[in-house]
C-alpha positions as a printed Julia matrix, in Angstrom:
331×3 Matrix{Float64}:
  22.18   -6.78   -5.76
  21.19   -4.84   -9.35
  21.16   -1.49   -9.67
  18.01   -1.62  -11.06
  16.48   -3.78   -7.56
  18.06   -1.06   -5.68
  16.31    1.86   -7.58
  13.22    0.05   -7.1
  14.08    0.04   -3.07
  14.64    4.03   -3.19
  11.44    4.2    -4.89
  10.1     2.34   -1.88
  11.99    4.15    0.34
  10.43    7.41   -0.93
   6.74    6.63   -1.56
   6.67    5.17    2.29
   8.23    8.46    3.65
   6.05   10.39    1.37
   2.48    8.47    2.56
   4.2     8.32    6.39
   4.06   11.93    6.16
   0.77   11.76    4.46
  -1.06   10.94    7.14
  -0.25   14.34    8.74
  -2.3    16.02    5.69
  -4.75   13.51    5.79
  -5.51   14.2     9.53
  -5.29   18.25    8.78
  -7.94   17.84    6.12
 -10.35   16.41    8.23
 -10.63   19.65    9.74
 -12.87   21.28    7.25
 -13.82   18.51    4.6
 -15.08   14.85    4.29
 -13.63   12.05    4.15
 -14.89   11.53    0.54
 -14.35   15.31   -0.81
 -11.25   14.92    0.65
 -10.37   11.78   -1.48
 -12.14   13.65   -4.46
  -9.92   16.95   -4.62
  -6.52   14.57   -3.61
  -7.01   12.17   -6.08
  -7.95   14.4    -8.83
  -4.52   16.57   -8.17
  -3.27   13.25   -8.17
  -4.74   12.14  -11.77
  -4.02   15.93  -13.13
   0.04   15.95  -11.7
   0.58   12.89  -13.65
  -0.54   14.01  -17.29
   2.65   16.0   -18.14
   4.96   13.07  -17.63
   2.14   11.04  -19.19
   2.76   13.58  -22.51
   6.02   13.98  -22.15
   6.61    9.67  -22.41
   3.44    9.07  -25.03
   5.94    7.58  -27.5
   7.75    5.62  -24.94
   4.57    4.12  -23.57
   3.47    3.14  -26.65
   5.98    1.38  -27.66
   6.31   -0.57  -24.39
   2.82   -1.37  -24.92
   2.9    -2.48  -28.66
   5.66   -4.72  -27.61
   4.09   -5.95  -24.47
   1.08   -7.07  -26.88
   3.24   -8.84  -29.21
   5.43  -10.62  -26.55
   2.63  -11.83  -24.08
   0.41  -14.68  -24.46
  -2.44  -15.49  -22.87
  -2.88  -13.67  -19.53
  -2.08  -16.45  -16.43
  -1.47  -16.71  -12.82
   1.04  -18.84  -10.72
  -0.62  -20.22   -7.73
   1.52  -21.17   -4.69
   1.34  -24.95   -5.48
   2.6   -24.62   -9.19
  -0.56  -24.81  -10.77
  -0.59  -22.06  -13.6
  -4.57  -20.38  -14.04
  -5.65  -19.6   -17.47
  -6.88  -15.68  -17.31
  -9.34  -14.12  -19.81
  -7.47  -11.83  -22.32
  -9.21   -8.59  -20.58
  -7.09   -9.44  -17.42
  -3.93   -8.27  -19.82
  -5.41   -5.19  -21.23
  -4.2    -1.96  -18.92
  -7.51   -0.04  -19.19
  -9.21   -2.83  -17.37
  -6.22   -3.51  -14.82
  -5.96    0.4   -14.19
  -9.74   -0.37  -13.27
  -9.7    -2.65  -11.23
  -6.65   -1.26   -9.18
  -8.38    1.98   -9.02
 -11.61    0.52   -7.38
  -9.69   -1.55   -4.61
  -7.43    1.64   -3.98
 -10.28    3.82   -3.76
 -12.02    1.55   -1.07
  -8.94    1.62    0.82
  -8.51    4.91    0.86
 -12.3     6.24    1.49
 -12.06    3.84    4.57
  -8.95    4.86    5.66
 -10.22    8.3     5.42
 -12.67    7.25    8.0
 -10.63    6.01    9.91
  -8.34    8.75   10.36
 -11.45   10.97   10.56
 -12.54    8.88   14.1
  -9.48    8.45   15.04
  -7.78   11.62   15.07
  -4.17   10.48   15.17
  -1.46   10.19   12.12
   0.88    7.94   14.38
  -1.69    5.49   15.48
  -3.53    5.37   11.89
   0.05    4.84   10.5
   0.66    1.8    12.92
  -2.51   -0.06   12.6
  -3.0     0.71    8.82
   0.81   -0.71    8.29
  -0.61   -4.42    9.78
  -1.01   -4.62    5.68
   2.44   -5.77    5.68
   1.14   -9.35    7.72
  -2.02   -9.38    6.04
  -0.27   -9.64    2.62
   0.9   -12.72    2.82
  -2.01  -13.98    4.7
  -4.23  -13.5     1.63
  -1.68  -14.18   -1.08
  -2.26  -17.77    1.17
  -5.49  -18.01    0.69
  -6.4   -16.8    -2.45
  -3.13  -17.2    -4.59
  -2.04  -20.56   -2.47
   1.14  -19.21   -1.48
   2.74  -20.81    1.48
   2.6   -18.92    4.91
   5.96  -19.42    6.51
   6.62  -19.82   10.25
   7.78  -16.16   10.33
   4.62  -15.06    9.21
   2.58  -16.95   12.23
   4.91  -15.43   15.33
   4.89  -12.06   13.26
   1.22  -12.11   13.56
   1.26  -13.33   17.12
   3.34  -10.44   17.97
   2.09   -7.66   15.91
  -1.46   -8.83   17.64
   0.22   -8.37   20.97
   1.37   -4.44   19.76
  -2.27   -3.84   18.37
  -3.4    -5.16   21.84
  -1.04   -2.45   23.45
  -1.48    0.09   21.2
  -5.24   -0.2    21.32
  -7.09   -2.02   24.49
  -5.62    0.8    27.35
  -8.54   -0.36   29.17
 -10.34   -3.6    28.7
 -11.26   -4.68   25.19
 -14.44   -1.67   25.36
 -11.24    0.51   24.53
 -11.08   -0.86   21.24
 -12.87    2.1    19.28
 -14.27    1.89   16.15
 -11.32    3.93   14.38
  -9.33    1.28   15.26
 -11.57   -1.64   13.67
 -12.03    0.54   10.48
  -8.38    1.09    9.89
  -7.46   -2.66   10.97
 -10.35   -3.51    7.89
  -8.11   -0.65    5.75
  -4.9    -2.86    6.11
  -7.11   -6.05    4.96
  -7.85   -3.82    1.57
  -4.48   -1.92    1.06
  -2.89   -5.72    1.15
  -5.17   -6.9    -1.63
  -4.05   -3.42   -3.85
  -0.32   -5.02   -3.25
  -1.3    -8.03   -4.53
  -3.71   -6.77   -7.51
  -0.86   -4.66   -8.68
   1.53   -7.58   -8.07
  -0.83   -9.99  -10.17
  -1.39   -8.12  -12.82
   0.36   -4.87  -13.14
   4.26   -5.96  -13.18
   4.66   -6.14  -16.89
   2.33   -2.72  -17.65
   3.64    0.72  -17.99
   4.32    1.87  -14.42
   3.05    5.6   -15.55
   0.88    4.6   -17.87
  -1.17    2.66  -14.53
  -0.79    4.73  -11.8
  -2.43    7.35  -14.22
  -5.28    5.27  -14.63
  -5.95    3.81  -11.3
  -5.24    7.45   -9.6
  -8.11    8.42  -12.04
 -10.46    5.19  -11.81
 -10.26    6.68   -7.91
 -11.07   10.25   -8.25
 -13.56    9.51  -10.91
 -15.51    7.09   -8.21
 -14.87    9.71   -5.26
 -16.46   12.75   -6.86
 -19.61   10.13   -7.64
 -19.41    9.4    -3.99
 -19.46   13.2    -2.8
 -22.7    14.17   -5.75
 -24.27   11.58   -3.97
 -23.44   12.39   -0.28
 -23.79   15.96   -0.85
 -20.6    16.65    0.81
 -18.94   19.17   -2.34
 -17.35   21.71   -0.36
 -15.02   24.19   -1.83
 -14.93   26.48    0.6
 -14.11   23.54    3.01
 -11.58   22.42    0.87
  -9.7    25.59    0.26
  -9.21   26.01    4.17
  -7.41   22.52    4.08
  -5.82   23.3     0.38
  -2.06   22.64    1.79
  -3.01   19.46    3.17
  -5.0    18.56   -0.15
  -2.15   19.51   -2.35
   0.4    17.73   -0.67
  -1.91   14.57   -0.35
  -2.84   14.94   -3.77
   0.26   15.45   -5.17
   2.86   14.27   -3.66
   1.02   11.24   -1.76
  -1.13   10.31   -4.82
   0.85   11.32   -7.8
   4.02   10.89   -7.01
   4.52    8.12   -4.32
   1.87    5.56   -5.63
   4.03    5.88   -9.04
   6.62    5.32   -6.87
   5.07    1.93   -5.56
   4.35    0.82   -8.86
   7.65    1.16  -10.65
   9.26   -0.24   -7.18
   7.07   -3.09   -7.64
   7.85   -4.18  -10.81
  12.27   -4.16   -9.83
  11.65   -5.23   -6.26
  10.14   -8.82   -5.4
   6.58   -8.42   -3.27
   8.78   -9.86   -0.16
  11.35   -7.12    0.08
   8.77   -3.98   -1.03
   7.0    -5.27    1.72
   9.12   -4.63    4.27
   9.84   -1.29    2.58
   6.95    0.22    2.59
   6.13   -0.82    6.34
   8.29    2.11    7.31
   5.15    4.41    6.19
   4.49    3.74    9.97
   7.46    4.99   11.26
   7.32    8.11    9.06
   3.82    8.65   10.53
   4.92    8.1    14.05
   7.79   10.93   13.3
   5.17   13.53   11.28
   2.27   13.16   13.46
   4.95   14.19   16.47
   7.05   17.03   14.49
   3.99   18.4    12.85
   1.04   17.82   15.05
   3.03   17.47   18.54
   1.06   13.97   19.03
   2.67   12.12   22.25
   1.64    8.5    22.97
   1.79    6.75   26.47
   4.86    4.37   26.71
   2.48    1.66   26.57
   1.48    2.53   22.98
   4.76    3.18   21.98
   5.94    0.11   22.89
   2.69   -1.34   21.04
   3.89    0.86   18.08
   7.48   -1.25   18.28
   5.86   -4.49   18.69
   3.87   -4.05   15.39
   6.92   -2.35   13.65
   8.95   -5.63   14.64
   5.92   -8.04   13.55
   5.95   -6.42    9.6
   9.56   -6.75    9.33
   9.45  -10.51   10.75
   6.63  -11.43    8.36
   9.32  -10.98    5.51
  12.43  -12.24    6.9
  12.94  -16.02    5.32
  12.95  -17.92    8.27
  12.35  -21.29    7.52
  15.41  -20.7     4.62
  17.82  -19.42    7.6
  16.61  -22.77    9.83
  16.86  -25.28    6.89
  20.43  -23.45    6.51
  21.25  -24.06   10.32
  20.42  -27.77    9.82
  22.41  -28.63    6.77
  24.94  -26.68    8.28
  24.74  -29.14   11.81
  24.59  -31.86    9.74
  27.7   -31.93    7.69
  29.72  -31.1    10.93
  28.37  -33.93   12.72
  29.15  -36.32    9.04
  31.88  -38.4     9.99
């Protein structure tokens, strides 16, 4: 393994405990503000925390860029079946990638937001928000054409079993809508992965973070003028919550994810970043002194087990088995 594939799995590593622990702030904040104010003040810390390093690297960044210009071609994308799709040049210019990443991130977050806000709970928002980590591949199948391996079907099968524990306690009227919102947050957080995936890995990791953290606060204080919902007063009762989700969650770990992104294959950051779940199992008891039944936390497991098994190479490990078999049965 390269040193540089295993600072790209600390990075990982870091951003998931930082977002695990995230959730914590995320549910504290909901005490005083909306869910889109809430977005609004975090993500404009966010955007504000990252122009220092963004000054501090302006010559570096612009010479990655002036080089990335002059070395790229024509924008494309691999499908799974090796056909290579022509992109229009704007799909290779960072302002309109930073875009683009900022508008999916700042539906997944605003929904999450909601989520959280019905359902109350960092450790269970952590759990069913990290079912991104199966629906990644799911969509990379169907709109990239990516083959969905046999690990990926009994992951599903069993993370729907641990959603099934975690959420139906009793009868499928248990199933609140908290729980459907941040399942639908997972869909969207698993097309940012792949966004960023498709068309961020050769772009300045800084350089994009800045400008999708910013695409998002720019669209969340729109959002709140047009709810209504500016509070300051609100917000300063919640400010700890706000800085650390603003800072910290924002600015520093979604940096975090896209440098780790760009030294770590989609596979393996994956099954890094899953452990934002277990980090918001572990804050939402240390911090808010949440205790599930033994019936959730077994759900909790089950779904933990099903994103690590939607990334383990299966199929590879049974071909493996086979070959193996069959040169000790050659005569």
């Amino acid at each position: 393994m390269q040193r540089k594939e295993i600072g790209g799995m600390a990075c990982l590593v870091l951003a998931a405990l930082i977002w695990g622990f995230a959730f914590v702030s995320q549910v504290q904040g909901m005490d005083s503000t909306t869910p889109l104010f809430f977005g609004t003040t975090r993500f404009t810390l966010g955007s504000i925390s990252l122009i220092p390093l963004l000054w501090v690297r302006r010559s570096t960044i612009a010479e990655q860029e002036r080089k990335r210009r002059e070395t790229q071609g024509k924008p494309s994308i691999t499908l799974g079946n090796g056909a290579i799709v022509a992109m229009p040049k704007w799909a290779g210019n960072p302002i309109v990638v930073s875009i683009i990443c900022g508008i999916v991130l700042f539906t997944a977050s605003t929904v999450q937001q909601y989520g959280i806000l019905y359902s109350g709970s960092a450790g269970r928002s952590g759990f069913i928000t990290a079912l991104y980590i199966v629906m990644t591949p799911l969509l990379a199948f169907v709109i990239l054409r990516r083959r969905v391996h046999l690990s990926v079907v009994i992951s599903v099968a069993i993370s729907v079993i641990g959603f099934y524990l975690l959420c139906v306690t009793d009868g499928f009227g248990s199933i609140t809508l908290a729980d459907m919102v941040l399942l639908f947050t997972a869909v969207l957080f698993a097309g940012h992965i792949l966004v960023i995936d498709t068309f961020g890995r050769d772009m300045d990791p800084i350089l994009l973070s800045f400008g999708q953290i910013t695409t998002t606060a720019i669209l969340s204080w729109i959002g709140s003028i047009i709810e209504g919902s500016i509070d300051w007063a609100g917000a300063a009762q919640s400010w700890i919550a706000i800085v650390y989700a603003g800072v910290c969650s924002a600015g520093v770990a979604y940096t975090l994810q896209v440098v780790g992104q760009q030294l770590v294959t989609p596979t393996r950051a994956s099954v890094i970043m899953s452990l934002e779940s277990f980090f918001s199992a572990v804050g939402g008891a240390l911090l808010l002194g949440e205790i599930m039944t033994t019936r959730a936390y077994i759900g909790c497991a089950l779904i933990f087990a099903g994103t690590i098994l939607a990334q383990l190479p299966i199929d590879q490990l049974l071909h493996a088995v086979k070959c193996r078999q069959a040169d000790v049965n050659r005569p």
